[in-house]
Short mmCIF file of C-alpha atoms and ligand atoms in Angstrom, two decimals:
data_model
loop_
_atom_site.label_atom_id
_atom_site.label_comp_id
_atom_site.label_asym_id
_atom_site.label_seq_id
_atom_site.Cartn_x
_atom_site.Cartn_y
_atom_site.Cartn_z
CA UNK A 1 71.20 104.89 -19.52
CA UNK A 2 73.32 102.62 -22.21
CA UNK A 3 72.51 99.43 -23.33
CA UNK A 4 74.08 96.73 -25.56
CA UNK A 5 72.25 94.54 -26.72
CA UNK A 6 72.74 91.37 -28.73
CA UNK A 7 70.51 90.56 -30.91
CA UNK A 8 69.27 86.69 -32.46
CA UNK A 9 67.58 87.54 -35.19
CA UNK A 10 67.46 83.66 -36.04
CA UNK A 11 65.19 81.60 -38.38
CA UNK A 12 61.27 81.55 -39.11
CA UNK A 13 59.50 84.15 -37.78
CA UNK A 14 62.89 85.02 -35.70
CA UNK A 15 63.94 88.75 -37.37
CA UNK A 16 59.66 90.20 -37.70
CA UNK A 17 59.38 89.29 -34.83
CA UNK A 18 62.26 90.48 -32.78
CA UNK A 19 62.14 94.20 -35.55
CA UNK A 20 59.00 94.44 -33.10
CA UNK A 21 60.28 94.11 -29.88
CA UNK A 22 63.73 96.23 -30.92
CA UNK A 23 60.91 99.00 -32.05
CA UNK A 24 59.18 98.87 -28.90
CA UNK A 25 62.72 99.47 -27.04
CA UNK A 26 62.94 101.96 -28.85
CA UNK A 27 60.34 103.59 -27.92
CA UNK A 28 60.53 103.15 -24.29
CA UNK A 29 64.27 104.59 -24.36
CA UNK A 30 62.94 107.90 -26.22
CA UNK A 31 61.01 108.11 -23.63
CA UNK A 32 63.00 108.06 -20.58
CA UNK A 33 65.61 108.55 -21.54
CA UNK A 34 67.86 105.83 -22.30
CA UNK A 35 69.86 104.72 -25.51
CA UNK A 36 69.91 100.82 -27.06
CA UNK A 37 72.63 99.60 -29.24
CA UNK A 38 72.10 96.07 -30.85
CA UNK A 39 74.57 93.92 -32.49
CA UNK A 40 72.95 91.02 -34.78
CA UNK A 41 74.51 87.85 -34.21
CA UNK A 42 74.00 84.50 -36.15
CA UNK A 43 73.25 81.52 -34.63
CA UNK A 44 70.66 78.77 -35.54
CA UNK A 45 69.61 77.64 -39.10
CA UNK A 46 71.41 80.74 -40.46
CA UNK A 47 74.40 80.52 -39.02
CA UNK A 48 74.09 77.16 -40.80
CA UNK A 49 73.61 79.00 -44.17
CA UNK A 50 76.24 81.31 -43.52
CA UNK A 51 79.36 78.94 -41.83
CA UNK A 52 78.65 75.54 -41.61
CA UNK A 53 77.56 75.45 -37.74
CA UNK A 54 75.42 76.77 -35.50
CA UNK A 55 76.72 78.93 -33.49
CA UNK A 56 80.83 80.07 -33.28
CA UNK A 57 83.20 81.33 -31.46
CA UNK A 58 82.33 84.51 -32.45
CA UNK A 59 79.48 84.66 -31.72
CA UNK A 60 79.96 83.74 -28.61
CA UNK A 61 81.70 86.33 -27.41
CA UNK A 62 79.69 88.90 -28.53
CA UNK A 63 77.08 87.69 -26.41
CA UNK A 64 79.31 87.14 -23.97
CA UNK A 65 80.24 91.33 -24.65
CA UNK A 66 76.80 92.31 -24.66
CA UNK A 67 74.96 93.48 -21.33
CA UNK A 68 71.72 90.75 -22.47
CA UNK A 69 70.93 88.60 -25.43
CA UNK A 70 67.53 89.44 -26.93
CA UNK A 71 66.54 86.38 -29.26
CA UNK A 72 63.57 85.19 -32.11
CA UNK A 73 63.98 81.84 -32.90
CA UNK A 74 65.59 79.44 -34.58
CA UNK A 75 65.19 75.70 -36.28
CA UNK A 76 63.05 74.61 -39.59
CA UNK A 77 60.50 72.58 -40.14
CA UNK A 78 62.47 68.82 -38.83
CA UNK A 79 61.26 66.68 -41.52
CA UNK A 80 61.53 69.31 -44.79
CA UNK A 81 64.60 71.39 -44.04
CA UNK A 82 67.65 70.15 -45.22
CA UNK A 83 69.56 71.28 -41.50
CA UNK A 84 68.04 68.29 -40.06
CA UNK A 85 69.55 65.88 -42.42
CA UNK A 86 72.94 67.29 -40.48
CA UNK A 87 74.44 65.44 -37.46
CA UNK A 88 72.33 66.34 -34.52
CA UNK A 89 75.22 68.48 -32.85
CA UNK A 90 75.86 70.70 -36.36
CA UNK A 91 72.10 71.42 -36.33
CA UNK A 92 69.69 74.42 -34.97
CA UNK A 93 68.99 74.14 -31.53
CA UNK A 94 72.69 72.76 -30.75
CA UNK A 95 73.24 76.16 -30.96
CA UNK A 96 70.83 76.94 -28.52
CA UNK A 97 72.10 74.84 -26.18
CA UNK A 98 75.96 75.64 -26.84
CA UNK A 99 74.54 79.52 -25.86
CA UNK A 100 72.83 78.12 -22.97
CA UNK A 101 75.68 76.19 -21.46
CA UNK A 102 79.14 79.02 -22.71
CA UNK A 103 76.47 81.29 -20.78
CA UNK A 104 75.84 79.00 -17.76
CA UNK A 105 72.29 80.65 -18.48
CA UNK A 106 71.02 77.70 -15.32
CA UNK A 107 68.27 79.82 -14.61
CA UNK A 108 64.97 79.85 -16.90
CA UNK A 109 61.81 81.79 -16.03
CA UNK A 110 58.53 81.28 -17.70
CA UNK A 111 56.02 83.63 -16.54
CA UNK A 112 52.03 82.11 -17.81
CA UNK A 113 49.70 84.92 -16.95
CA UNK A 114 46.72 84.90 -18.53
CA UNK A 115 44.57 88.10 -19.61
CA UNK A 116 41.44 89.05 -18.77
CA UNK A 117 41.39 89.94 -22.85
CA UNK A 118 42.24 86.61 -23.77
CA UNK A 119 40.36 84.75 -21.78
CA UNK A 120 37.99 83.28 -25.27
CA UNK A 121 41.75 82.60 -26.30
CA UNK A 122 41.79 79.89 -22.81
CA UNK A 123 40.74 76.29 -23.58
CA UNK A 124 39.85 75.96 -20.91
CA UNK A 125 35.64 75.64 -19.30
CA UNK A 126 35.23 79.13 -17.25
CA UNK A 127 35.12 77.81 -14.23
CA UNK A 128 38.27 76.05 -14.33
CA UNK A 129 39.65 79.49 -15.29
CA UNK A 130 37.61 81.82 -12.62
CA UNK A 131 39.34 85.35 -11.48
CA UNK A 132 42.69 83.36 -13.80
CA UNK A 133 46.10 82.20 -12.82
CA UNK A 134 49.56 83.66 -12.90
CA UNK A 135 52.12 81.22 -12.75
CA UNK A 136 56.07 81.59 -13.15
CA UNK A 137 57.63 78.25 -14.46
CA UNK A 138 61.21 78.16 -13.15
CA UNK A 139 63.22 75.31 -15.40
CA UNK A 140 66.85 74.52 -14.69
CA UNK A 141 68.44 74.82 -18.06
CA UNK A 142 71.65 73.31 -18.51
CA UNK A 143 71.58 70.22 -16.27
CA UNK A 144 69.78 66.67 -16.99
CA UNK A 145 68.60 65.02 -19.80
CA UNK A 146 70.09 68.03 -22.64
CA UNK A 147 73.35 67.23 -20.72
CA UNK A 148 73.98 64.18 -20.36
CA UNK A 149 76.32 61.91 -21.89
CA UNK A 150 74.56 60.23 -24.50
CA UNK A 151 75.16 57.92 -27.67
CA UNK A 152 73.71 55.49 -29.83
CA UNK A 153 75.29 51.84 -30.18
CA UNK A 154 74.88 47.90 -31.68
CA UNK A 155 74.38 46.09 -28.29
CA UNK A 156 74.56 42.40 -29.25
CA UNK A 157 73.88 43.62 -32.89
CA UNK A 158 70.44 45.42 -31.52
CA UNK A 159 70.61 49.39 -32.17
CA UNK A 160 69.95 50.89 -28.71
CA UNK A 161 70.26 54.91 -27.56
CA UNK A 162 71.35 55.89 -24.13
CA UNK A 163 70.55 59.42 -22.48
CA UNK A 164 71.89 60.36 -19.23
CA UNK A 165 69.53 62.18 -16.76
CA UNK A 166 72.67 63.29 -13.63
CA UNK A 167 72.21 66.12 -12.05
CA UNK A 168 75.12 67.81 -8.80
CA UNK A 169 73.51 69.01 -5.46
CA UNK A 170 75.06 72.09 -6.13
CA UNK A 171 73.25 72.52 -9.79
CA UNK A 172 69.85 71.78 -7.48
CA UNK A 173 70.69 74.18 -4.98
CA UNK A 174 71.11 76.62 -6.83
CA UNK A 175 67.87 76.85 -8.58
CA UNK A 176 65.89 75.95 -6.41
CA UNK A 177 66.87 79.30 -4.51
CA UNK A 178 66.28 81.05 -7.07
CA UNK A 179 62.15 79.82 -7.57
CA UNK A 180 62.29 80.28 -3.74
CA UNK A 181 63.64 84.26 -4.55
CA UNK A 182 61.22 84.70 -7.29
CA UNK A 183 57.74 83.45 -4.81
CA UNK A 184 59.40 85.96 -1.99
CA UNK A 185 57.97 89.06 -4.77
CA UNK A 186 55.51 86.50 -5.69
CA UNK A 187 52.13 85.23 -4.26
CA UNK A 188 54.88 82.70 -1.76
CA UNK A 189 54.00 79.29 -2.81
CA UNK A 190 56.74 77.12 -4.75
CA UNK A 191 55.69 73.96 -6.11
CA UNK A 192 58.43 72.00 -6.74
CA UNK A 193 57.84 69.37 -9.55
CA UNK A 194 59.69 65.47 -9.95
CA UNK A 195 59.52 62.12 -10.17
CA UNK A 196 60.93 60.99 -7.10
CA UNK A 197 58.70 57.55 -7.29
CA UNK A 198 60.77 56.50 -10.29
CA UNK A 199 64.00 58.60 -10.20
CA UNK A 200 67.28 59.08 -8.24
CA UNK A 201 68.16 62.46 -9.19
CA UNK A 202 63.95 63.73 -8.30
CA UNK A 203 64.72 62.68 -5.66
CA UNK A 204 67.90 64.32 -4.84
CA UNK A 205 66.47 67.44 -6.30
CA UNK A 206 63.38 66.54 -2.72
CA UNK A 207 66.07 66.04 -0.37
CA UNK A 208 68.06 69.65 -1.80
CA UNK A 209 64.70 71.75 -2.25
CA UNK A 210 63.59 70.38 1.37
CA UNK A 211 66.37 71.88 2.70
CA UNK A 212 66.54 75.34 0.19
CA UNK A 213 63.08 75.78 2.01
CA UNK A 214 64.11 76.18 5.38
CA UNK A 215 65.95 79.21 4.08
CA UNK A 216 62.56 80.71 3.53
CA UNK A 217 59.89 80.11 6.24
CA UNK A 218 57.57 82.40 4.56
CA UNK A 219 57.36 80.27 1.51
CA UNK A 220 54.89 77.53 1.36
CA UNK A 221 56.03 74.38 -0.50
CA UNK A 222 54.85 71.57 -1.81
CA UNK A 223 56.16 68.71 -4.17
CA UNK A 224 54.44 67.03 -6.83
CA UNK A 225 55.10 64.21 -9.08
CA UNK A 226 54.72 65.82 -12.88
CA UNK A 227 52.57 63.79 -14.73
CA UNK A 228 50.37 65.06 -11.57
CA UNK A 229 51.20 69.02 -12.37
CA UNK A 230 50.79 67.99 -16.28
CA UNK A 231 46.88 67.15 -14.91
CA UNK A 232 46.64 69.62 -12.44
CA UNK A 233 47.71 72.91 -15.12
CA UNK A 234 44.20 71.75 -17.31
CA UNK A 235 42.64 70.78 -14.12
CA UNK A 236 43.13 73.86 -11.62
CA UNK A 237 45.67 75.90 -12.86
CA UNK A 238 45.00 78.46 -10.34
CA UNK A 239 46.68 76.24 -7.97
CA UNK A 240 50.05 77.07 -8.60
CA UNK A 241 52.83 80.06 -8.44
CA UNK A 242 56.34 79.13 -9.05
CA UNK A 243 56.75 75.97 -10.42
CA UNK A 244 59.95 74.89 -10.04
CA UNK A 245 61.63 72.26 -12.03
CA UNK A 246 64.21 70.31 -14.31
CA UNK A 247 65.37 70.43 -17.45
CA UNK A 248 62.96 68.13 -19.25
CA UNK A 249 60.08 68.57 -17.26
CA UNK A 250 60.02 72.18 -17.28
CA UNK A 251 60.48 71.87 -21.27
CA UNK A 252 57.29 69.95 -21.27
CA UNK A 253 54.80 72.08 -18.63
CA UNK A 254 56.25 75.29 -20.38
CA UNK A 255 54.35 74.19 -23.36
CA UNK A 256 51.65 73.13 -21.89
CA UNK A 257 51.24 75.62 -18.99
CA UNK A 258 51.22 78.56 -22.47
CA UNK A 259 48.51 77.03 -23.40
CA UNK A 260 46.38 77.93 -21.21
CA UNK A 261 46.65 81.18 -20.93
CA UNK A 262 45.82 80.90 -24.64
CA UNK A 263 48.93 80.63 -27.01
CA UNK A 264 52.58 80.07 -26.46
CA UNK A 265 52.64 83.62 -29.39
CA UNK A 266 51.89 85.16 -25.55
CA UNK A 267 54.78 83.61 -23.76
CA UNK A 268 57.77 85.53 -22.94
CA UNK A 269 61.19 83.91 -21.44
CA UNK A 270 64.03 84.95 -19.41
CA UNK A 271 67.45 82.71 -19.03
CA UNK A 272 69.62 84.27 -16.44
CA UNK A 273 73.14 83.08 -14.60
CA UNK A 274 74.92 84.16 -11.34
CA UNK A 275 75.14 88.32 -13.08
CA UNK A 276 73.12 91.34 -14.74
CA UNK A 277 73.76 88.94 -18.29
CA UNK A 278 70.23 87.62 -19.50
CA UNK A 279 69.00 85.50 -22.56
CA UNK A 280 65.51 86.79 -23.26
CA UNK A 281 63.75 85.26 -26.53
CA UNK A 282 59.92 83.98 -26.81
CA UNK A 283 58.92 80.53 -25.75
CA UNK A 284 57.74 79.22 -29.04
CA UNK A 285 59.32 77.96 -31.83
CA UNK A 286 60.29 79.57 -35.71
CA UNK A 287 56.62 78.59 -36.81
CA UNK A 288 58.54 78.06 -40.15
CA UNK A 289 54.60 77.55 -41.89
CA UNK A 290 53.70 81.11 -41.31
CA UNK A 291 56.71 82.61 -41.17
CA UNK A 292 57.39 85.72 -43.31
CA UNK A 293 53.93 86.00 -43.82
CA UNK A 294 54.05 88.86 -41.37
CA UNK A 295 51.20 87.20 -38.86
CA UNK A 296 53.07 85.57 -35.89
CA UNK A 297 52.44 87.16 -32.38
CA UNK A 298 55.23 88.92 -31.38
CA UNK A 299 53.99 89.95 -27.39
CA UNK A 300 56.41 87.20 -26.44
CA UNK A 301 59.01 88.81 -27.54
CA UNK A 302 57.75 92.36 -27.02
CA UNK A 303 57.64 91.35 -23.36
CA UNK A 304 60.67 89.44 -22.95
CA UNK A 305 62.32 92.49 -23.39
CA UNK A 306 60.66 94.12 -20.99
CA UNK A 307 61.64 91.21 -19.28
CA UNK A 308 65.45 92.59 -20.02
CA UNK A 309 64.83 95.40 -19.28
CA UNK A 310 63.32 94.51 -15.52
CA UNK A 311 66.52 91.89 -14.71
CA UNK A 312 68.90 92.48 -16.53
CA UNK A 313 68.92 96.17 -16.35
CA UNK A 314 66.61 96.99 -13.61
CA UNK A 315 64.49 99.27 -15.76
CA UNK A 316 61.27 98.35 -12.92
CA UNK A 317 59.66 101.27 -14.29
CA UNK A 318 60.25 101.12 -18.26
CA UNK A 319 59.31 97.73 -18.15
CA UNK A 320 55.64 98.25 -16.70
CA UNK A 321 55.16 100.52 -19.25
CA UNK A 322 56.21 98.11 -22.16
CA UNK A 323 53.48 95.32 -20.45
CA UNK A 324 50.90 97.78 -19.41
CA UNK A 325 50.76 98.63 -22.81
CA UNK A 326 50.40 95.49 -24.58
CA UNK A 327 47.66 94.92 -21.58
CA UNK A 328 46.35 98.01 -22.99
CA UNK A 329 46.37 96.84 -26.93
CA UNK A 330 44.23 94.40 -26.08
CA UNK A 331 41.83 96.04 -24.36
CA UNK A 332 41.45 98.10 -27.01
CA UNK A 333 40.61 94.98 -29.23
CA UNK A 334 43.73 94.01 -31.52
CA UNK A 335 44.64 90.50 -32.22
CA UNK A 336 47.15 88.36 -34.07
CA UNK A 337 45.23 85.60 -35.88
CA UNK A 338 46.99 83.30 -33.13
CA UNK A 339 44.82 84.76 -29.97
CA UNK A 340 41.53 85.70 -32.49
CA UNK A 341 38.46 84.29 -30.87
CA UNK A 342 37.43 81.39 -32.13
CA UNK A 343 33.37 81.82 -32.42
CA UNK A 344 32.07 84.44 -34.90
CA UNK A 345 30.26 86.37 -32.97
CA UNK A 346 32.79 87.69 -30.53
CA UNK A 347 34.67 88.42 -34.01
CA UNK A 348 33.36 91.12 -33.97
CA UNK A 349 34.25 93.00 -31.10
CA UNK A 350 37.54 92.88 -32.22
CA UNK A 351 40.37 93.83 -35.16
CA UNK A 352 42.62 91.38 -36.16
CA UNK A 353 46.32 92.76 -37.13
CA UNK A 354 49.88 91.85 -38.32
CA UNK A 355 52.94 91.44 -36.68
CA UNK A 356 54.07 94.56 -37.43
CA UNK A 357 51.10 96.35 -36.70
CA UNK A 358 50.66 95.35 -33.62
CA UNK A 359 54.14 96.76 -32.46
CA UNK A 360 53.03 99.28 -34.05
CA UNK A 361 50.09 99.39 -31.72
CA UNK A 362 52.06 98.99 -28.41
CA UNK A 363 54.53 102.12 -29.14
CA UNK A 364 51.59 104.10 -29.39
CA UNK A 365 50.79 102.97 -26.60
CA UNK A 366 54.06 103.40 -24.47
C1 LIG B 1 62.49 76.20 -25.83
C2 LIG B 1 63.26 74.25 -26.54
C3 LIG B 1 64.09 73.96 -26.90
C4 LIG B 1 63.67 73.36 -25.49
C5 LIG B 1 64.67 73.53 -27.63
C6 LIG B 1 64.38 75.00 -29.14
C7 LIG B 1 66.21 72.83 -28.10
O1 LIG B 1 61.56 73.85 -26.91
O2 LIG B 1 63.38 76.07 -25.05
O3 LIG B 1 61.38 75.14 -24.83
O4 LIG B 1 64.34 72.19 -25.70
O5 LIG B 1 64.84 73.83 -24.34
MG1 LIG B 2 60.21 73.84 -25.45
#
């Protein structure tokens, strides 16, 4: 199969982690007879430096012309980088939001899975971890607070800022369907997360989710308030299979869920629309503090590339192989610094490696 992949390396650790994902894709391509071609696309701070804006129309066109886009990370230190002195719509993150919206990537899948081998990196107690956990956060990605009207103005001599949270029933229905579809392929449980005790948008969310649920009699579903969900994620993460939620809640809960799995450096993601196209990126940020040091964990990006093979190209066997290679490398005791065990006694059993060595070790196991 010929696969044309747009590549947004981005800023910070982005280029380092993307290079490892490409290495792993090429290795899988070699083994199974696929060819991957890559086209670099500028987005984020590097695009601001080169063009003055975080995402150009040419970049959007290039992304649209690809079968899928693999992304690293964008942005810099929000307190020190000159990018954050620019108007909000010219900052790195605005590029990502524009890309998500332009490509209609409304469904964001973020799997949070605790690897047996990384139990020590999990901050929760052993009795809470139990046999581990495996959940999928289905986050709505093109609506809500991120895309509502916003303004900052003087009201009666007082500076006042407003953001608007809007959802219509169609936006809720299409993401809810995706959530139930994915639950059918998993443990058939959906937890729909909202704030229906306060927000109108959440009350509509609940109503539409209930309608959609009727078409999925095999799926057990429940509603949970977002504050309670934040608590349940650390109290008993095993209870979750699919967490279905709106944009902002999903942003916050997915960071929390990732930390429960040990490190955000392990968390992959897929952003999908109605076609086979997808944008695949690690859930973590650009980590400017460690950029260029060769110590960033490339696993989330490598697992995102595996999601790309699965969802855009229907190459399940190839995706399985990459995921198995990641598991094996962890089993063999290799760790980047973010997933090193805390206690000295345990450190004796593992080997600390850098970004590109981790990529090589995963390739060897494919
Ligand atoms: C994420 C990120 C983005 C978001 C930022 C970079 C705009 O935090 O993908 O979770 O809030 O969606
Ligand atoms: Mg986030």
